[in-house]
């Protein structure tokens, strides 16, 4: 793991700019951060893929709510659909332990790194040993890597990769292995939200799905995720505190919808691995187009673009 070495503070005859940088570094709680990195948290959570909770997820997703194709009720011992484990295994903290923005500490580094962004991740499935509806499973998570970047440039960020293994009750081999990448910023970081250009995307799509995430969509998905992050729920907070035009669509919802686009249009597909990267924030009430293009017999490039042409997420899926 990458550890940060603090500069010596005994030298006093530094230029004003360098002294200011050192002062800024001292405000970053480096000692506590290094301690956290050297001994990051880990957790084990138990959950059951209940019919009721999964039915609520189905009715929330436009691919499964019965409006585009007949509604299919989940049944006991069926294979859990790809990516639907994201609606389970959540930390259950009392409200008094949540941070001011509604997020839980979970794998978060210490203050002042309180602002987070879901940056991407990967999911690998063992199709010979699937997660099953109605069955219990265990999620073991730890911090696979934690790196500090931009500190020397006055733009400190902490990049954290969380590794999660999901194992069906009574088995020893995980059915799903997931990595989630988050970036954490100091709470007083200047907020600049330009649109990032995404290059080298396919010129056409082999399969697509369009939908508009509304405030109701975001509320329902937040409830399913047990996620009280204000950035998905409170327009005033999102505009005044985070500097965005409106509430943001959840990163994991977009990732799930990329997967749903694959299986909605290719019902027999057996997914092996999915990698994705968040490229730009996606805004509530803007139509999204989910695209997929086959680059080989078992590999497809995926991407999500909004009505303004902003690419919010890219991905790559590999089939068995």
XYZ file of C-alpha atoms in Angstrom:
320
model
C 0.000 0.000 0.000
C 1.162 3.524 -0.739
C 1.947 5.502 2.409
C 2.452 9.257 2.593
C 5.568 10.639 4.265
C 5.053 14.024 5.892
C 7.517 16.797 5.159
C 9.609 18.145 8.016
C 8.034 21.202 9.632
C 11.188 22.425 11.394
C 12.323 24.480 8.387
C 10.782 27.939 8.748
C 12.407 29.935 5.940
C 10.179 28.559 3.196
C 8.628 30.642 0.414
C 5.081 31.764 1.187
C 3.521 29.399 -1.413
C 5.359 26.378 0.004
C 4.484 27.318 3.589
C 0.840 27.580 2.538
C 1.043 24.119 0.978
C 2.521 22.680 4.144
C -0.213 24.336 6.174
C -2.801 22.805 3.868
C -1.181 19.393 4.260
C -1.343 19.736 8.034
C -5.094 20.260 7.753
C -5.510 16.913 5.973
C -5.178 14.818 9.126
C -2.312 12.893 7.519
C -1.441 10.908 10.633
C -4.970 9.546 10.966
C -5.165 8.856 7.224
C -1.887 6.919 7.229
C -3.079 4.927 10.227
C -6.322 4.123 8.393
C -4.454 3.047 5.260
C -2.121 0.803 7.238
C -5.050 -0.935 8.929
C -8.192 -0.457 6.795
C -11.598 -1.807 7.831
C -13.141 -5.057 6.760
C -16.628 -6.395 7.281
C -18.780 -9.491 6.949
C -22.490 -9.064 6.234
C -25.227 -11.680 6.007
C -28.335 -11.274 3.893
C -31.082 -13.253 2.175
C -32.182 -12.616 -1.399
C -35.804 -12.267 -0.363
C -38.694 -12.357 -2.812
C -40.133 -9.134 -1.388
C -36.985 -7.021 -1.700
C -36.195 -8.386 -5.145
C -39.767 -7.710 -6.297
C -39.342 -4.083 -5.223
C -36.167 -3.899 -7.304
C -37.900 -5.459 -10.314
C -40.724 -2.911 -10.201
C -38.152 -0.096 -9.991
C -36.190 -1.144 -13.087
C -37.757 -0.185 -16.449
C -36.363 -3.405 -17.920
C -38.440 -5.523 -15.500
C -41.415 -3.428 -14.355
C -43.800 -4.837 -16.979
C -43.907 -1.754 -19.224
C -41.534 -3.000 -21.942
C -42.214 -6.720 -21.681
C -44.469 -8.873 -19.476
C -43.614 -8.731 -15.796
C -41.921 -11.903 -14.521
C -42.243 -12.705 -10.835
C -39.047 -13.839 -9.090
C -39.207 -17.406 -7.795
C -37.445 -19.278 -5.035
C -34.155 -20.924 -6.073
C -34.001 -19.112 -9.405
C -30.622 -17.675 -10.353
C -30.299 -14.123 -9.045
C -30.142 -11.793 -12.084
C -26.753 -10.331 -12.902
C -25.891 -7.322 -10.770
C -28.970 -7.542 -8.556
C -26.870 -8.360 -5.500
C -26.167 -4.605 -5.391
C -29.543 -4.148 -3.675
C -28.425 -6.308 -0.734
C -25.665 -6.420 1.920
C -25.813 -2.868 3.215
C -24.369 -1.478 6.397
C -27.165 -0.767 8.846
C -26.204 2.255 10.911
C -28.388 4.454 13.115
C -28.973 7.910 11.687
C -26.782 9.483 14.368
C -23.757 7.689 12.900
C -24.283 8.861 9.340
C -22.247 11.715 7.952
C -23.770 15.107 7.219
C -24.404 14.168 3.580
C -26.342 11.055 4.603
C -23.610 8.537 3.785
C -22.322 5.905 6.180
C -18.643 5.599 7.032
C -18.392 2.006 5.793
C -14.949 2.007 4.119
C -14.522 5.792 4.157
C -11.195 7.287 5.236
C -11.161 9.739 8.177
C -11.914 13.464 8.037
C -11.564 15.665 6.056
C -12.039 13.131 3.217
C -15.804 13.098 3.442
C -16.896 13.711 -0.184
C -16.977 10.561 -2.298
C -17.481 9.623 -5.911
C -18.263 6.140 -7.219
C -15.563 5.817 -9.902
C -16.122 2.325 -11.317
C -15.486 -1.308 -10.622
C -15.740 -4.877 -11.821
C -17.899 -7.942 -11.194
C -16.969 -11.570 -11.896
C -19.556 -14.369 -11.764
C -19.112 -18.103 -11.233
C -22.046 -19.388 -13.278
C -21.536 -22.944 -12.008
C -22.190 -21.666 -8.487
C -24.781 -18.872 -8.781
C -26.458 -16.761 -6.139
C -30.045 -17.985 -5.718
C -33.279 -16.166 -4.960
C -34.575 -16.951 -1.476
C -31.201 -18.249 -0.279
C -28.843 -16.805 2.291
C -25.386 -15.543 1.427
C -22.440 -13.883 3.091
C -20.484 -10.859 1.866
C -16.910 -10.400 3.020
C -15.386 -7.051 2.124
C -12.023 -5.443 2.631
C -9.923 -2.641 1.201
C -7.858 -4.097 -1.619
C -5.920 -0.888 -2.192
C -5.761 2.685 -0.912
C -3.676 5.300 -2.659
C -3.138 9.009 -2.140
C -2.862 11.173 -5.220
C -2.503 14.872 -5.905
C -1.274 15.769 -2.426
C 1.906 17.402 -3.692
C -0.113 19.464 -6.184
C -2.587 20.761 -3.622
C -5.404 18.572 -5.015
C -5.492 15.698 -2.517
C -7.592 12.644 -3.272
C -7.746 9.145 -1.798
C -8.450 6.320 -4.251
C -9.939 3.255 -2.576
C -10.738 -0.118 -4.093
C -13.081 -2.286 -2.057
C -13.096 -6.021 -2.752
C -16.234 -8.013 -1.966
C -16.735 -11.775 -2.111
C -20.312 -13.114 -2.045
C -20.667 -16.717 -0.932
C -23.863 -18.787 -0.754
C -24.627 -20.189 2.675
C -22.962 -23.566 3.249
C -20.409 -23.113 0.468
C -16.785 -22.056 0.606
C -16.245 -20.750 -2.924
C -17.582 -17.275 -3.759
C -20.294 -16.986 -6.394
C -19.520 -13.350 -7.135
C -16.337 -11.364 -6.715
C -16.698 -7.619 -7.007
C -14.419 -4.595 -6.803
C -15.736 -1.079 -6.244
C -13.555 1.960 -6.823
C -14.284 5.188 -4.949
C -12.491 8.527 -4.857
C -12.621 10.610 -1.681
C -12.043 14.375 -1.564
C -11.672 16.814 1.348
C -15.027 18.276 2.275
C -13.911 21.823 1.398
C -12.563 20.938 -2.062
C -13.377 23.465 -4.790
C -16.173 22.052 -6.917
C -15.518 22.140 -10.661
C -17.791 20.033 -12.833
C -16.771 20.229 -16.468
C -17.846 17.574 -18.966
C -15.155 15.007 -19.666
C -14.828 13.936 -23.284
C -14.937 10.180 -23.825
C -13.145 8.951 -26.924
C -12.918 5.714 -28.902
C -16.519 4.608 -28.456
C -18.161 2.548 -31.216
C -19.844 4.568 -33.947
C -23.012 2.454 -33.743
C -24.787 0.141 -31.311
C -25.989 -3.435 -31.776
C -28.514 -3.163 -28.948
C -29.940 -0.242 -26.965
C -32.374 0.620 -24.188
C -33.732 4.085 -23.338
C -35.270 5.340 -20.129
C -35.485 8.477 -18.012
C -34.503 8.222 -14.323
C -36.960 10.442 -12.446
C -36.928 11.634 -8.821
C -39.165 8.641 -8.043
C -36.621 6.270 -9.615
C -33.832 7.765 -7.513
C -35.931 7.663 -4.324
C -36.917 4.036 -4.844
C -33.376 2.928 -5.678
C -31.981 4.829 -2.672
C -34.491 3.042 -0.460
C -33.569 -0.353 -1.928
C -29.866 0.387 -1.377
C -30.556 1.789 2.110
C -28.655 4.814 0.827
C -29.485 8.229 2.266
C -26.879 10.185 0.288
C -28.427 13.623 -0.228
C -26.904 13.976 -3.688
C -29.563 11.546 -4.993
C -32.492 12.942 -3.008
C -32.159 16.642 -2.189
C -31.955 19.142 -5.066
C -31.090 22.080 -2.786
C -28.185 20.194 -1.221
C -26.986 18.960 -4.625
C -27.001 22.471 -6.094
C -25.707 24.466 -3.121
C -23.284 21.991 -1.554
C -22.104 19.877 -4.486
C -22.457 22.395 -7.313
C -24.489 20.220 -9.688
C -27.530 21.364 -11.642
C -29.777 18.690 -10.099
C -29.799 15.358 -8.286
C -27.433 12.701 -9.600
C -28.258 9.181 -10.765
C -26.608 6.479 -8.660
C -23.427 5.006 -10.129
C -24.466 1.431 -9.261
C -27.887 1.999 -10.861
C -26.244 2.974 -14.144
C -23.895 -0.005 -13.912
C -26.869 -2.302 -13.271
C -28.772 -0.805 -16.203
C -25.811 -1.464 -18.517
C -26.066 -5.116 -17.490
C -29.847 -5.061 -17.853
C -29.446 -3.758 -21.394
C -27.335 -6.821 -22.216
C -29.748 -9.380 -20.772
C -32.915 -7.538 -21.895
C -31.749 -7.746 -25.513
C -29.882 -11.065 -25.210
C -31.978 -13.189 -22.874
C -29.774 -16.296 -23.059
C -26.520 -14.474 -22.309
C -24.417 -15.862 -19.468
C -22.163 -13.113 -18.192
C -18.693 -13.923 -16.940
C -17.107 -10.544 -16.171
C -18.111 -6.897 -16.253
C -15.798 -3.903 -15.959
C -17.076 -0.340 -15.868
C -15.948 3.228 -15.330
C -17.946 6.310 -14.391
C -16.950 9.109 -16.768
C -19.411 11.942 -16.052
C -22.268 12.543 -13.601
C -25.738 11.767 -14.950
C -28.580 14.115 -14.017
C -32.112 13.223 -12.956
C -34.928 13.713 -15.516
C -32.589 13.438 -18.513
C -33.232 10.582 -20.926
C -30.451 7.996 -20.946
C -29.542 5.694 -23.798
C -27.780 2.464 -22.887
C -25.749 1.079 -25.766
C -23.937 -2.152 -26.507
C -21.764 -3.199 -29.443
C -20.331 -6.675 -29.933
C -16.572 -6.593 -30.467
C -16.294 -10.404 -30.629
C -18.549 -13.415 -30.179
C -18.412 -13.111 -26.402
C -17.373 -9.511 -25.682
C -19.325 -6.259 -25.910
C -18.463 -2.624 -25.319
C -21.137 -0.824 -23.277
C -21.812 2.845 -22.664
C -24.500 5.157 -21.347
C -25.129 8.614 -22.829
C -27.674 11.250 -21.826
C -29.879 13.447 -24.018
C -27.187 16.139 -24.062
C -24.614 13.713 -25.465
C -22.754 13.369 -22.152
C -21.255 9.895 -21.692
C -21.842 8.934 -18.069
C -20.386 5.434 -17.962
C -18.472 2.998 -20.141
C -18.042 -0.728 -19.691
C -16.923 -4.030 -21.108
C -18.817 -7.288 -20.626
C -17.467 -10.774 -21.315
C -19.763 -13.762 -21.794
C -19.082 -17.408 -21.086
